[in-house]
Amino acid sequence: MIGKKIRLERIINRDTGCTVIVPMDHGVTVGPIHGLIDMGKAVDQVAEGGANAVIGHLGLPLHGHRGYGKDVGLILHLSGSTSMNADPNQKVLISTVERSIKMGADAVSIHVNLGAETEAYMLKDLGEVSLACMEWGMPLLAMMYCRGKKIKNEYDVKVVKHAARVASELGCDIVKLNYTGSADTFREVVEGCSIPVVIAGGERMETDQEVLQMVRGMKDAGGCGVSIGRNVFQAKDPTAMVAAISAIVHGNLSVKEAMEIIKDKGSSSAKVKAVRKTAKKKQ
């Protein structure tokens, strides 16, 4: 599986074993939202901040490939649905592993909603995509959520750790999950899963500090990183926000130290250099 190992190093920092991913697949689900109007600009901002990878549909490389700036890993998303669907929780395959290889992807991702009425179909798709990824040496990130009539709280550690285990059992390489609210509860999720665990960012939070506190909790629980979208590309300074998150994920900085990166009135490039320097000292 050397192909997977090589590609995983393009989306996971080989020195820290952690990753900062920025999903930008929202255009299919909800349309051209703030922060993703100009995809090339959005990618450039997060890449400059130190993001390891971005996630998007085929349109991201087709219309957002920059041809300049700092390199960043590409994860192509294979499933989707729109908010106009009678059942938005029903995700269907809209691309393939083979097509993603031709598009230059470093990994692929798929979304599964456990508890949805169409869970069986999504699990079938996940299994087929996982086998294709094994065949082609392509890393697979599974976005596993618990949403449906039987799910009372999608952030409950009981259902989140079950979702994590499903991804692990079905051959995925990374799993993206909801954060359960505390380091203690999320540690249960990490301990019950044999693959790297990253947290989703969810809805836009009121303050940057709330985002960083969540990231710090993930880190304290033994998680491997984040996959945060709206709380990054809709931030006042996306580059600084990514730099602050990276400072916690890769440099093990405190929330207070990371907040200084965002509060700094200097340029984004200066902030990035500062966090990299601080992170090296902490390691």
mmCIF file of C-alpha atoms in Angstrom:
data_model
loop_
_atom_site.group_PDB
_atom_site.id
_atom_site.type_symbol
_atom_site.label_atom_id
_atom_site.label_comp_id
_atom_site.label_asym_id
_atom_site.label_seq_id
_atom_site.Cartn_x
_atom_site.Cartn_y
_atom_site.Cartn_z
ATOM 1 C CA MET A 1 0.000 0.000 0.000
ATOM 2 C CA ILE A 2 2.935 2.331 -0.687
ATOM 3 C CA GLY A 3 0.712 4.508 -2.873
ATOM 4 C CA LYS A 4 -1.536 5.286 0.093
ATOM 5 C CA LYS A 5 1.448 6.036 2.320
ATOM 6 C CA ILE A 6 2.936 8.461 -0.193
ATOM 7 C CA ARG A 7 -0.354 10.260 -0.790
ATOM 8 C CA LEU A 8 -1.189 10.431 2.932
ATOM 9 C CA GLU A 9 2.031 12.357 3.482
ATOM 10 C CA ARG A 10 0.666 15.016 1.125
ATOM 11 C CA ILE A 11 -2.312 15.655 3.390
ATOM 12 C CA ILE A 12 -0.893 14.788 6.828
ATOM 13 C CA ASN A 13 2.197 16.491 8.274
ATOM 14 C CA ARG A 14 4.786 13.712 8.413
ATOM 15 C CA ASP A 15 6.562 15.329 11.389
ATOM 16 C CA THR A 16 3.527 15.739 13.650
ATOM 17 C CA GLY A 17 1.238 13.054 12.274
ATOM 18 C CA CYS A 18 -1.557 15.624 12.332
ATOM 19 C CA THR A 19 -3.461 17.599 9.716
ATOM 20 C CA VAL A 20 -5.366 20.837 9.166
ATOM 21 C CA ILE A 21 -7.951 20.359 6.422
ATOM 22 C CA VAL A 22 -10.325 23.018 5.095
ATOM 23 C CA PRO A 23 -13.445 21.606 3.402
ATOM 24 C CA MET A 24 -14.825 23.692 0.540
ATOM 25 C CA ASP A 25 -17.498 21.304 -0.744
ATOM 26 C CA HIS A 26 -20.378 23.536 0.419
ATOM 27 C CA GLY A 27 -21.217 24.810 -3.081
ATOM 28 C CA VAL A 28 -23.175 21.677 -3.983
ATOM 29 C CA THR A 29 -25.049 21.586 -0.683
ATOM 30 C CA VAL A 30 -25.956 25.242 -0.154
ATOM 31 C CA GLY A 31 -24.631 27.187 -3.153
ATOM 32 C CA PRO A 32 -22.091 30.036 -3.412
ATOM 33 C CA ILE A 33 -21.839 31.069 0.234
ATOM 34 C CA HIS A 34 -19.679 33.842 1.683
ATOM 35 C CA GLY A 35 -16.019 32.893 1.652
ATOM 36 C CA LEU A 36 -16.308 30.574 -1.348
ATOM 37 C CA ILE A 37 -17.382 32.998 -4.061
ATOM 38 C CA ASP A 38 -13.837 33.012 -5.455
ATOM 39 C CA MET A 39 -12.536 29.486 -4.915
ATOM 40 C CA GLY A 40 -9.001 30.250 -6.063
ATOM 41 C CA LYS A 41 -8.741 33.079 -3.542
ATOM 42 C CA ALA A 42 -10.176 30.891 -0.777
ATOM 43 C CA VAL A 43 -7.640 28.132 -1.459
ATOM 44 C CA ASP A 44 -4.804 30.648 -1.572
ATOM 45 C CA GLN A 45 -5.754 32.168 1.787
ATOM 46 C CA VAL A 46 -5.849 28.869 3.662
ATOM 47 C CA ALA A 47 -2.748 27.511 1.932
ATOM 48 C CA GLU A 48 -0.787 30.578 3.030
ATOM 49 C CA GLY A 49 -1.974 29.976 6.574
ATOM 50 C CA GLY A 50 -0.513 26.489 6.548
ATOM 51 C CA ALA A 51 -3.455 24.226 5.692
ATOM 52 C CA ASN A 52 -2.388 20.717 4.781
ATOM 53 C CA ALA A 53 -5.292 20.054 2.428
ATOM 54 C CA VAL A 54 -8.607 21.278 1.083
ATOM 55 C CA ILE A 55 -11.714 19.246 0.243
ATOM 56 C CA GLY A 56 -13.943 19.999 -2.706
ATOM 57 C CA HIS A 57 -15.972 18.621 -5.569
ATOM 58 C CA LEU A 58 -14.718 18.463 -9.167
ATOM 59 C CA GLY A 59 -15.333 22.189 -9.500
ATOM 60 C CA LEU A 60 -12.557 22.994 -7.030
ATOM 61 C CA PRO A 61 -9.661 21.902 -9.285
ATOM 62 C CA LEU A 62 -11.576 22.785 -12.462
ATOM 63 C CA HIS A 63 -12.319 26.372 -11.456
ATOM 64 C CA GLY A 64 -10.150 26.975 -8.403
ATOM 65 C CA HIS A 65 -6.727 25.640 -9.432
ATOM 66 C CA ARG A 66 -4.394 28.583 -8.934
ATOM 67 C CA GLY A 67 -1.124 27.642 -10.630
ATOM 68 C CA TYR A 68 0.683 29.818 -8.080
ATOM 69 C CA GLY A 69 1.240 30.183 -4.346
ATOM 70 C CA LYS A 70 1.941 27.655 -1.611
ATOM 71 C CA ASP A 71 1.115 24.030 -2.394
ATOM 72 C CA VAL A 72 -1.768 22.319 -0.594
ATOM 73 C CA GLY A 73 -3.159 18.785 -0.731
ATOM 74 C CA LEU A 74 -6.310 18.086 -2.756
ATOM 75 C CA ILE A 75 -9.068 15.807 -1.433
ATOM 76 C CA LEU A 76 -11.911 15.285 -3.908
ATOM 77 C CA HIS A 77 -15.353 14.679 -2.452
ATOM 78 C CA LEU A 78 -17.285 11.812 -4.062
ATOM 79 C CA SER A 79 -20.784 12.241 -2.631
ATOM 80 C CA GLY A 80 -23.371 14.957 -2.335
ATOM 81 C CA SER A 81 -26.914 16.246 -1.971
ATOM 82 C CA THR A 82 -28.494 19.695 -1.961
ATOM 83 C CA SER A 83 -30.434 21.512 0.727
ATOM 84 C CA MET A 84 -33.383 21.503 -1.701
ATOM 85 C CA ASN A 85 -33.680 17.711 -1.544
ATOM 86 C CA ALA A 86 -36.721 16.322 0.274
ATOM 87 C CA ASP A 87 -34.172 14.378 2.347
ATOM 88 C CA PRO A 88 -30.874 16.326 2.490
ATOM 89 C CA ASN A 89 -29.379 13.488 4.587
ATOM 90 C CA GLN A 90 -29.457 11.223 1.521
ATOM 91 C CA LYS A 91 -25.978 11.379 0.010
ATOM 92 C CA VAL A 92 -25.345 9.801 -3.389
ATOM 93 C CA LEU A 93 -22.122 9.103 -5.267
ATOM 94 C CA ILE A 94 -21.405 11.757 -7.884
ATOM 95 C CA SER A 95 -17.842 10.866 -8.846
ATOM 96 C CA THR A 96 -15.361 7.984 -8.675
ATOM 97 C CA VAL A 97 -11.936 7.122 -7.337
ATOM 98 C CA GLU A 98 -10.655 6.609 -10.879
ATOM 99 C CA ARG A 99 -11.859 10.048 -11.986
ATOM 100 C CA SER A 100 -10.232 11.593 -8.909
ATOM 101 C CA ILE A 101 -6.891 10.046 -9.830
ATOM 102 C CA LYS A 102 -7.163 11.612 -13.294
ATOM 103 C CA MET A 103 -7.966 14.973 -11.649
ATOM 104 C CA GLY A 104 -4.752 14.880 -9.599
ATOM 105 C CA ALA A 105 -6.308 14.207 -6.186
ATOM 106 C CA ASP A 106 -4.150 13.207 -3.222
ATOM 107 C CA ALA A 107 -7.145 11.599 -1.485
ATOM 108 C CA VAL A 108 -10.916 11.238 -1.745
ATOM 109 C CA SER A 109 -13.725 11.703 0.751
ATOM 110 C CA ILE A 110 -17.263 10.425 1.161
ATOM 111 C CA HIS A 111 -20.129 11.519 3.418
ATOM 112 C CA VAL A 112 -22.265 9.002 5.337
ATOM 113 C CA ASN A 113 -25.198 9.832 7.634
ATOM 114 C CA LEU A 114 -25.753 6.969 10.055
ATOM 115 C CA GLY A 115 -29.341 6.823 11.240
ATOM 116 C CA ALA A 116 -30.754 8.297 8.034
ATOM 117 C CA GLU A 117 -33.463 6.361 6.203
ATOM 118 C CA THR A 118 -30.998 5.775 3.373
ATOM 119 C CA GLU A 119 -28.135 4.667 5.638
ATOM 120 C CA ALA A 120 -27.930 1.237 3.979
ATOM 121 C CA TYR A 121 -27.258 2.745 0.554
ATOM 122 C CA MET A 122 -24.633 5.118 1.907
ATOM 123 C CA LEU A 123 -22.853 2.295 3.737
ATOM 124 C CA LYS A 124 -22.874 0.250 0.536
ATOM 125 C CA ASP A 125 -21.296 3.176 -1.309
ATOM 126 C CA LEU A 126 -18.703 3.584 1.442
ATOM 127 C CA GLY A 127 -17.749 -0.093 1.195
ATOM 128 C CA GLU A 128 -17.381 0.047 -2.582
ATOM 129 C CA VAL A 129 -15.345 3.258 -2.481
ATOM 130 C CA SER A 130 -13.116 1.830 0.260
ATOM 131 C CA LEU A 131 -12.334 -1.244 -1.845
ATOM 132 C CA ALA A 132 -11.587 0.934 -4.883
ATOM 133 C CA CYS A 133 -9.245 3.048 -2.761
ATOM 134 C CA MET A 134 -7.400 -0.078 -1.659
ATOM 135 C CA GLU A 135 -7.080 -1.152 -5.286
ATOM 136 C CA TRP A 136 -5.691 2.199 -6.439
ATOM 137 C CA GLY A 137 -3.658 3.172 -3.369
ATOM 138 C CA MET A 138 -5.863 6.224 -2.724
ATOM 139 C CA PRO A 139 -6.398 7.514 0.842
ATOM 140 C CA LEU A 140 -10.041 7.706 1.955
ATOM 141 C CA LEU A 141 -11.481 10.227 4.389
ATOM 142 C CA ALA A 142 -14.953 9.356 5.666
ATOM 143 C CA MET A 143 -17.232 12.123 6.933
ATOM 144 C CA MET A 144 -19.351 10.191 9.433
ATOM 145 C CA TYR A 145 -22.360 11.888 10.999
ATOM 146 C CA CYS A 146 -25.316 10.535 12.983
ATOM 147 C CA ARG A 147 -28.500 12.133 11.658
ATOM 148 C CA GLY A 148 -31.993 10.717 11.480
ATOM 149 C CA LYS A 149 -35.193 9.970 13.393
ATOM 150 C CA LYS A 150 -33.482 7.661 15.886
ATOM 151 C CA ILE A 151 -30.674 10.134 16.640
ATOM 152 C CA LYS A 152 -31.602 12.361 19.575
ATOM 153 C CA ASN A 153 -28.229 14.152 19.753
ATOM 154 C CA GLU A 154 -25.681 13.868 16.957
ATOM 155 C CA TYR A 155 -22.932 15.061 19.349
ATOM 156 C CA ASP A 156 -23.562 12.287 21.892
ATOM 157 C CA VAL A 157 -20.335 10.380 22.509
ATOM 158 C CA LYS A 158 -22.185 7.056 22.198
ATOM 159 C CA VAL A 159 -23.210 7.625 18.579
ATOM 160 C CA VAL A 160 -20.055 9.537 17.586
ATOM 161 C CA LYS A 161 -17.728 6.766 18.729
ATOM 162 C CA HIS A 162 -19.919 4.227 16.915
ATOM 163 C CA ALA A 163 -19.601 6.298 13.720
ATOM 164 C CA ALA A 164 -15.828 6.425 14.148
ATOM 165 C CA ARG A 165 -15.646 2.673 14.546
ATOM 166 C CA VAL A 166 -17.716 2.085 11.405
ATOM 167 C CA ALA A 167 -15.203 4.077 9.353
ATOM 168 C CA SER A 168 -12.329 2.151 10.888
ATOM 169 C CA GLU A 169 -13.978 -1.228 10.311
ATOM 170 C CA LEU A 170 -14.754 -0.454 6.663
ATOM 171 C CA GLY A 171 -11.177 0.368 5.689
ATOM 172 C CA CYS A 172 -11.110 4.170 5.761
ATOM 173 C CA ASP A 173 -7.828 5.984 6.416
ATOM 174 C CA ILE A 174 -9.123 9.111 8.204
ATOM 175 C CA VAL A 175 -12.483 9.797 9.818
ATOM 176 C CA LYS A 176 -14.125 13.197 10.251
ATOM 177 C CA LEU A 177 -16.585 13.483 13.138
ATOM 178 C CA ASN A 178 -18.537 15.921 15.272
ATOM 179 C CA TYR A 179 -16.717 17.079 18.388
ATOM 180 C CA THR A 180 -18.504 15.746 21.469
ATOM 181 C CA GLY A 181 -18.030 18.894 23.557
ATOM 182 C CA SER A 182 -15.149 17.981 25.847
ATOM 183 C CA ALA A 183 -11.712 16.389 25.759
ATOM 184 C CA ASP A 184 -12.839 13.679 28.193
ATOM 185 C CA THR A 185 -15.759 12.494 26.072
ATOM 186 C CA PHE A 186 -13.903 12.836 22.783
ATOM 187 C CA ARG A 187 -11.081 10.728 24.177
ATOM 188 C CA GLU A 188 -13.543 7.814 24.189
ATOM 189 C CA VAL A 189 -14.035 8.346 20.467
ATOM 190 C CA VAL A 190 -10.313 8.399 19.728
ATOM 191 C CA GLU A 191 -9.568 5.355 21.895
ATOM 192 C CA GLY A 192 -12.226 3.270 20.138
ATOM 193 C CA CYS A 193 -10.964 4.060 16.653
ATOM 194 C CA SER A 194 -7.803 2.691 15.026
ATOM 195 C CA ILE A 195 -7.451 5.400 12.341
ATOM 196 C CA PRO A 196 -6.675 9.146 12.597
ATOM 197 C CA VAL A 197 -9.627 11.160 13.896
ATOM 198 C CA VAL A 198 -10.303 14.767 12.847
ATOM 199 C CA ILE A 199 -13.127 17.028 13.982
ATOM 200 C CA ALA A 200 -15.679 18.924 11.930
ATOM 201 C CA GLY A 201 -16.156 22.647 12.463
ATOM 202 C CA GLY A 202 -19.918 22.740 12.087
ATOM 203 C CA GLU A 203 -21.956 25.937 11.993
ATOM 204 C CA ARG A 204 -20.262 29.320 12.215
ATOM 205 C CA MET A 205 -19.364 30.012 15.851
ATOM 206 C CA GLU A 206 -19.774 33.398 17.546
ATOM 207 C CA THR A 207 -16.085 33.877 18.369
ATOM 208 C CA ASP A 208 -12.712 32.682 17.126
ATOM 209 C CA GLN A 209 -11.838 31.686 20.668
ATOM 210 C CA GLU A 210 -14.681 29.152 20.721
ATOM 211 C CA VAL A 211 -13.236 27.531 17.603
ATOM 212 C CA LEU A 212 -9.745 27.363 19.093
ATOM 213 C CA GLN A 213 -11.049 25.945 22.368
ATOM 214 C CA MET A 214 -12.692 23.138 20.408
ATOM 215 C CA VAL A 215 -9.434 22.491 18.544
ATOM 216 C CA ARG A 216 -7.507 22.437 21.823
ATOM 217 C CA GLY A 217 -10.003 19.934 23.271
ATOM 218 C CA MET A 218 -9.539 17.687 20.236
ATOM 219 C CA LYS A 219 -5.773 17.857 20.688
ATOM 220 C CA ASP A 220 -5.962 17.064 24.403
ATOM 221 C CA ALA A 221 -8.155 14.046 23.601
ATOM 222 C CA GLY A 222 -5.529 12.630 21.242
ATOM 223 C CA GLY A 223 -7.193 13.585 17.973
ATOM 224 C CA CYS A 224 -5.165 14.022 14.800
ATOM 225 C CA GLY A 225 -6.489 17.332 13.526
ATOM 226 C CA VAL A 226 -9.393 19.236 12.076
ATOM 227 C CA SER A 227 -11.550 19.554 8.997
ATOM 228 C CA ILE A 228 -13.039 23.003 9.553
ATOM 229 C CA GLY A 229 -14.755 24.979 6.784
ATOM 230 C CA ARG A 230 -17.047 27.925 7.576
ATOM 231 C CA ASN A 231 -15.193 28.846 10.758
ATOM 232 C CA VAL A 232 -12.094 29.259 8.590
ATOM 233 C CA PHE A 233 -13.040 30.583 5.150
ATOM 234 C CA GLN A 234 -15.703 32.897 6.615
ATOM 235 C CA ALA A 235 -13.355 34.238 9.286
ATOM 236 C CA LYS A 236 -12.294 37.879 9.168
ATOM 237 C CA ASP A 237 -8.762 36.740 8.295
ATOM 238 C CA PRO A 238 -8.822 33.125 7.020
ATOM 239 C CA THR A 239 -5.031 33.012 6.732
ATOM 240 C CA ALA A 240 -4.542 33.999 10.371
ATOM 241 C CA MET A 241 -7.295 31.625 11.482
ATOM 242 C CA VAL A 242 -5.610 28.672 9.780
ATOM 243 C CA ALA A 243 -2.272 29.732 11.267
ATOM 244 C CA ALA A 244 -3.816 29.827 14.750
ATOM 245 C CA ILE A 245 -5.446 26.413 14.329
ATOM 246 C CA SER A 246 -2.188 24.994 12.942
ATOM 247 C CA ALA A 247 -0.351 26.383 15.956
ATOM 248 C CA ILE A 248 -2.480 24.176 18.209
ATOM 249 C CA VAL A 249 -2.635 21.127 15.931
ATOM 250 C CA HIS A 250 1.033 21.026 14.916
ATOM 251 C CA GLY A 251 2.741 23.208 17.539
ATOM 252 C CA ASN A 252 0.719 22.233 20.621
ATOM 253 C CA LEU A 253 0.166 25.874 21.574
ATOM 254 C CA SER A 254 -2.442 26.973 24.081
ATOM 255 C CA VAL A 255 -5.651 28.755 23.097
ATOM 256 C CA LYS A 256 -4.263 31.974 24.564
ATOM 257 C CA GLU A 257 -1.080 31.721 22.488
ATOM 258 C CA ALA A 258 -3.046 30.879 19.344
ATOM 259 C CA MET A 259 -5.404 33.827 19.892
ATOM 260 C CA GLU A 260 -2.422 36.177 19.787
ATOM 261 C CA ILE A 261 -1.873 35.164 16.167
ATOM 262 C CA ILE A 262 -5.384 36.326 15.275
ATOM 263 C CA LYS A 263 -5.199 39.497 17.394
ATOM 264 C CA ASP A 264 -1.843 40.511 15.925
ATOM 265 C CA LYS A 265 -2.347 43.596 13.753
ATOM 266 C CA GLY A 266 0.556 42.658 11.486
ATOM 267 C CA SER A 267 0.254 41.138 8.039
ATOM 268 C CA SER A 268 -0.956 37.579 7.520
ATOM 269 C CA SER A 269 2.459 36.488 6.274
ATOM 270 C CA ALA A 270 4.078 37.854 9.424
ATOM 271 C CA LYS A 271 1.578 35.918 11.546
ATOM 272 C CA VAL A 272 2.336 32.696 9.712
ATOM 273 C CA LYS A 273 6.097 33.139 10.174
ATOM 274 C CA ALA A 274 5.579 33.867 13.861
ATOM 275 C CA VAL A 275 3.518 30.752 14.512
ATOM 276 C CA ARG A 276 5.938 28.520 12.650
ATOM 277 C CA LYS A 277 8.804 29.903 14.723
ATOM 278 C CA THR A 278 6.866 29.418 17.973
ATOM 279 C CA ALA A 279 5.747 25.921 17.006
ATOM 280 C CA LYS A 280 9.329 24.814 16.366
ATOM 281 C CA LYS A 281 10.332 25.990 19.846
ATOM 282 C CA LYS A 282 7.475 24.060 21.440
ATOM 283 C CA GLN A 283 8.300 20.786 19.682
#
